[in-house]
Short mmCIF file of C-alpha atoms in Angstrom, two decimals:
data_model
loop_
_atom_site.label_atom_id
_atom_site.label_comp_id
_atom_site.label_asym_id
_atom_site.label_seq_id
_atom_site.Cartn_x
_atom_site.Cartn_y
_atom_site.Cartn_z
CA UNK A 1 0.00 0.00 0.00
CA UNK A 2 1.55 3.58 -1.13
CA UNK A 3 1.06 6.40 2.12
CA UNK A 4 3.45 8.54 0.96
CA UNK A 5 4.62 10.25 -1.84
CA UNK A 6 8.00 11.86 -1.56
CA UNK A 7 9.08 14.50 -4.56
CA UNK A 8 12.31 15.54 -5.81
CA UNK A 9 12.49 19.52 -6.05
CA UNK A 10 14.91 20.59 -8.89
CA UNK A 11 14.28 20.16 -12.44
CA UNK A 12 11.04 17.65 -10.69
CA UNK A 13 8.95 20.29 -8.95
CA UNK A 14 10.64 23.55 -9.59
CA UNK A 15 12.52 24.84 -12.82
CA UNK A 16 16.09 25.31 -11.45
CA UNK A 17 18.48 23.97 -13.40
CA UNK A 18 19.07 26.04 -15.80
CA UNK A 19 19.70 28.65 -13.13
CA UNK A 20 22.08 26.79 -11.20
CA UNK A 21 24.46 26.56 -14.81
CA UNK A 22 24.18 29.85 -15.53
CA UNK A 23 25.20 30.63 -11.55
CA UNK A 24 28.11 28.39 -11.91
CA UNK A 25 28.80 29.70 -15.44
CA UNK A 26 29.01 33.50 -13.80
CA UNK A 27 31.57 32.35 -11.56
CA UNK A 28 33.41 29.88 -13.91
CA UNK A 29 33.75 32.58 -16.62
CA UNK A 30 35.82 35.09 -14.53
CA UNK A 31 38.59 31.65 -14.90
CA UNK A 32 37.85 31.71 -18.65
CA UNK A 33 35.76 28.81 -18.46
CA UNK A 34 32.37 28.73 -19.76
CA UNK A 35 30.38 25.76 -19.16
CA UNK A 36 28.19 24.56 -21.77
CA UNK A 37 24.75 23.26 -20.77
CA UNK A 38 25.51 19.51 -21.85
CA UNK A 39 28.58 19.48 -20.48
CA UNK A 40 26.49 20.56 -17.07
CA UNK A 41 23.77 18.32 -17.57
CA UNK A 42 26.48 15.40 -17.79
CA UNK A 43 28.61 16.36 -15.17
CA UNK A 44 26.08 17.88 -12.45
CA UNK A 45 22.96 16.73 -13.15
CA UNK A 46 23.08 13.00 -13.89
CA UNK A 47 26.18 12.29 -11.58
CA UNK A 48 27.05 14.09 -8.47
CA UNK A 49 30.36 15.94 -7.72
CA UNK A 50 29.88 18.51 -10.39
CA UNK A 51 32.15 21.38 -8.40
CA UNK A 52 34.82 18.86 -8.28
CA UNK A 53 35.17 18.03 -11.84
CA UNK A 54 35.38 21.71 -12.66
CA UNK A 55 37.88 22.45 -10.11
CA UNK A 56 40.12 18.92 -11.73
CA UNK A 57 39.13 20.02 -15.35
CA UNK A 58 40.04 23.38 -15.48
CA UNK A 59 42.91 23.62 -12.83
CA UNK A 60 41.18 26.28 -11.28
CA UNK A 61 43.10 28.77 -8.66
CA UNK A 62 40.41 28.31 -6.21
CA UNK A 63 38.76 25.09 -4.68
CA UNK A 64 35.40 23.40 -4.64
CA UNK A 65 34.22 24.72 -0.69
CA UNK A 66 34.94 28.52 -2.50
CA UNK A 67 33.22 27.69 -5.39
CA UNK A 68 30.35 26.37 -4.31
CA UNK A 69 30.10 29.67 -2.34
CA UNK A 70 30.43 31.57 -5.00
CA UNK A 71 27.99 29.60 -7.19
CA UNK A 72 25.47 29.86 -3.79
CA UNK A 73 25.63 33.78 -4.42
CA UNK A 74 24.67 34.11 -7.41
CA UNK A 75 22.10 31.41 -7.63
CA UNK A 76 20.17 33.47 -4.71
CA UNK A 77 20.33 36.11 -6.94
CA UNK A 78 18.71 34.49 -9.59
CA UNK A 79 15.87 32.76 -7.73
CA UNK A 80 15.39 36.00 -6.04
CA UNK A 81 14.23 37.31 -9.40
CA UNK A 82 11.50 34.63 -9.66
CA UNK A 83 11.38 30.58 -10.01
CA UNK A 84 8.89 28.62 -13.08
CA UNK A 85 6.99 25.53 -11.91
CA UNK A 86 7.55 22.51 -13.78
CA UNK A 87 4.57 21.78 -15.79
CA UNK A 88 1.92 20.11 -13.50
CA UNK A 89 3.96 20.71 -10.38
CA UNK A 90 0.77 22.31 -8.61
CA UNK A 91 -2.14 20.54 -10.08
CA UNK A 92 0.27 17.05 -8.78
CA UNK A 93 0.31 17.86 -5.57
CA UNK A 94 -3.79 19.33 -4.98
CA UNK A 95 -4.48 15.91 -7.13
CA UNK A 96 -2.73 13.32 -4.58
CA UNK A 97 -3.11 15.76 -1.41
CA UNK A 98 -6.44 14.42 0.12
CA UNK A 99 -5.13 10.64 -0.25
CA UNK A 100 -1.19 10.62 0.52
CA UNK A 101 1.29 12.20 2.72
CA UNK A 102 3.33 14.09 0.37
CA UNK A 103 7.36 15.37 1.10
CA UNK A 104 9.87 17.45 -0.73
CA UNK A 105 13.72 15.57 -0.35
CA UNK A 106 16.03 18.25 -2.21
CA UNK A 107 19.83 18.21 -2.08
CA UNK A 108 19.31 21.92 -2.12
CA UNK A 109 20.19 24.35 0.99
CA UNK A 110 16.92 24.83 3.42
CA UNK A 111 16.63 28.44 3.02
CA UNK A 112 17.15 27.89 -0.40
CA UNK A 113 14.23 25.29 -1.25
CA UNK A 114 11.87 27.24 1.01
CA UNK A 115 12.37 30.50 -0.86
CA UNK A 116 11.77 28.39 -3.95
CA UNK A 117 8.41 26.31 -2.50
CA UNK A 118 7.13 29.43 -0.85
CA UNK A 119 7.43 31.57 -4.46
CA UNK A 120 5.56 28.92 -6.12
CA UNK A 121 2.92 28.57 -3.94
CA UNK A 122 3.82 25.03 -2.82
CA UNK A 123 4.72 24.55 0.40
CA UNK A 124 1.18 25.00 2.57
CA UNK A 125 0.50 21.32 0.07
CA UNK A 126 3.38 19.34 1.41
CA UNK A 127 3.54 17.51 4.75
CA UNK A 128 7.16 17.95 5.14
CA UNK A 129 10.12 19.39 3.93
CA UNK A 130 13.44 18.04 3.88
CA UNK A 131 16.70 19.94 3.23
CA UNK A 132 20.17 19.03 2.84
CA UNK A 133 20.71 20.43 6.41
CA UNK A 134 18.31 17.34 7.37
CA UNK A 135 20.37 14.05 6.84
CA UNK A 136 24.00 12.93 6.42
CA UNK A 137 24.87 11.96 2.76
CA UNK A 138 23.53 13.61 -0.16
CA UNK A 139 21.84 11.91 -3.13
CA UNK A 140 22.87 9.40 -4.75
CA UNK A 141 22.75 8.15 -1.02
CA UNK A 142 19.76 6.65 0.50
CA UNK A 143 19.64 9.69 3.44
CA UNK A 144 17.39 12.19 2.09
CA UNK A 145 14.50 9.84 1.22
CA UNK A 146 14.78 7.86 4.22
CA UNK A 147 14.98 11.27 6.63
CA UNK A 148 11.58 11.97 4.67
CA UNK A 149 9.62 8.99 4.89
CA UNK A 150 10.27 9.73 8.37
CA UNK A 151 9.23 13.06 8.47
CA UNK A 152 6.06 12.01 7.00
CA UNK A 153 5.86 9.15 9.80
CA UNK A 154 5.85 5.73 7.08
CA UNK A 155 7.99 3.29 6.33
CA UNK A 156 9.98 3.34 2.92
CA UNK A 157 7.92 0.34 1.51
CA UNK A 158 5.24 2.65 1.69
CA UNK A 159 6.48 5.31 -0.03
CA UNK A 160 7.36 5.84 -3.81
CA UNK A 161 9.80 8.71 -5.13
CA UNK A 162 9.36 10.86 -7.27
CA UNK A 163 12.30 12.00 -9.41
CA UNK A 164 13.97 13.41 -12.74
CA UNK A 165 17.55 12.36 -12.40
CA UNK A 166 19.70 9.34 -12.88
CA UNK A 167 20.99 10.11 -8.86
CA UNK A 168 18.02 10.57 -7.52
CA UNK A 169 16.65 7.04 -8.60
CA UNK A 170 19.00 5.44 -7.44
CA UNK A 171 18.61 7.30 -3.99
CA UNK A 172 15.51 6.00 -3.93
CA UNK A 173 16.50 2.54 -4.98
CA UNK A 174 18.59 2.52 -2.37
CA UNK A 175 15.96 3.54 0.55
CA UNK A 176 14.12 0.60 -0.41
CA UNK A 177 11.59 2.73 -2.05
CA UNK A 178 9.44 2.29 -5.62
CA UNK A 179 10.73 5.22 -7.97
CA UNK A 180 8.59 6.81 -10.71
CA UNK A 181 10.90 8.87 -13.08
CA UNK A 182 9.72 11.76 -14.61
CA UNK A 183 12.96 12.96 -16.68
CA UNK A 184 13.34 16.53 -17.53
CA UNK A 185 14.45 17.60 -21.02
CA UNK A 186 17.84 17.91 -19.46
CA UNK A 187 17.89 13.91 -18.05
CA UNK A 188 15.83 11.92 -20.65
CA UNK A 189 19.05 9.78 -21.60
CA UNK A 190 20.04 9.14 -17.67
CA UNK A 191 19.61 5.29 -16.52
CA UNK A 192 16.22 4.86 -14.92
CA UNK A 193 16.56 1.14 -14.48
CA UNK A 194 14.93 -0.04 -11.81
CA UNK A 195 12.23 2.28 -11.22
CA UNK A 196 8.44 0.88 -11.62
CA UNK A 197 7.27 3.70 -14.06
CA UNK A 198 8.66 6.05 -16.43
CA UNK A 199 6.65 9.16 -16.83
CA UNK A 200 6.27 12.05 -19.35
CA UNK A 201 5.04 14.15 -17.44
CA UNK A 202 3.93 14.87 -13.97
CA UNK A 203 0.13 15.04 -15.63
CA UNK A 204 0.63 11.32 -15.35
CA UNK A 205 1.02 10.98 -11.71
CA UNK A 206 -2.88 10.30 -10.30
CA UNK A 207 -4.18 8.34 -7.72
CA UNK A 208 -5.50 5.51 -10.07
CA UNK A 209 -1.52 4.97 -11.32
CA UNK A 210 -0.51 4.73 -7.41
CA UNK A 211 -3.18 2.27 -6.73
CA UNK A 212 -2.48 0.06 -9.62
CA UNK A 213 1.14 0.38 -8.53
CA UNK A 214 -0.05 -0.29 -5.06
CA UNK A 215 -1.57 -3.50 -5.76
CA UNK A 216 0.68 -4.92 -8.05
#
């Protein structure tokens, strides 16, 4: 039986990768390096440790704690000026609301991911919010979606994930959880193998699919 369902935030519920390049392009550039969005999507989105390639790639003069606060700058400046929705991101969560606890478990900063839940409107439908701030190891460890099945008081073979990266899956693998991918246009070629459903878009995601999923 499915209790809970637990969402990723970036590129799942919110719009924000594209603004976390261009952040780390703003900083990157002032090296001469300018980060195309493949070569993000390859080396921060699918697979973690995206500051660290830079900093091995291009020999940088600073290292990846300082970059990442630099990149953390400038991304607050950008989702100052406003945050999209992913398509469905709203209508999702009033849809499965009444019948499931729902949770946001983001790699993302908690100040961060609030600012971003609160602009969209988002955060009075979710049961819980957890932050990076909020468990040990970051995705592709099991932490964050275990710390939030607890948050939302069920066990994790109650719960299935919702995610749009490679990582994230696997995460969720990992918790002992059923993952339903919904890839972005930016992770359509990551491996989802092992998740139970592979969705176009979060439209998709109803009560009737968790049931049938439920039962199965």
């Amino acid at each position: 039986m499915i209790r809970a369902v637990l969402f990723d935030l970036d590129g799942t519920l919110a719009d924000t990768e594209r603004l976390q390049w261009e952040s780390y392009r703003r900083v990157l550039r002032e090296y001469g390096v300018d980060v195309g969005l493949d070569e993000y999507r390859r080396h921060w989105i699918t697979v973690a440790g995206g500051p660290d390639y830079a900093c091995r790639t291009y020999d940088l003069p600073i290292g990846v704690t300082e970059l990442r606060a630099r990149k953390t700058t400038e991304y607050r400046r950008l989702i100052g000026a406003g945050v999209d929705p992913m398509p469905g991101a709203r209508a999702v969560l009033e849809r499965l609301g009444p019948a499931y606890r729902l949770a946001v478990a983001t790699n993302t900063v908690r100040d961060e991911a609030l600012h971003i839940l609160g602009h969209l409107g988002l955060r009075p439908l979710l049961h819980a919010i957890v932050a990076r701030e909020d468990y040990a190891e970051a995705k592709p460890a099991p932490d964050a979606w275990l710390a939030a099945a607890a948050a939302v008081d069920s066990p994790p073979s109650d719960c299935v994930v919702i995610e749009d990266t490679q990582r994230g899956a696997r995460a969720g693998l990992a918790a002992g959880m059923r993952v339903i991918a919904v890839p972005s246009d930016l992770t359509r070629d990551n491996d989802f193998t092992g998740c139970i459903r592979r969705l176009a878009r979060l439209d998709e995601l109803t009560p009737a699919l968790l049931d049938a999923i439920g039962a199965a």
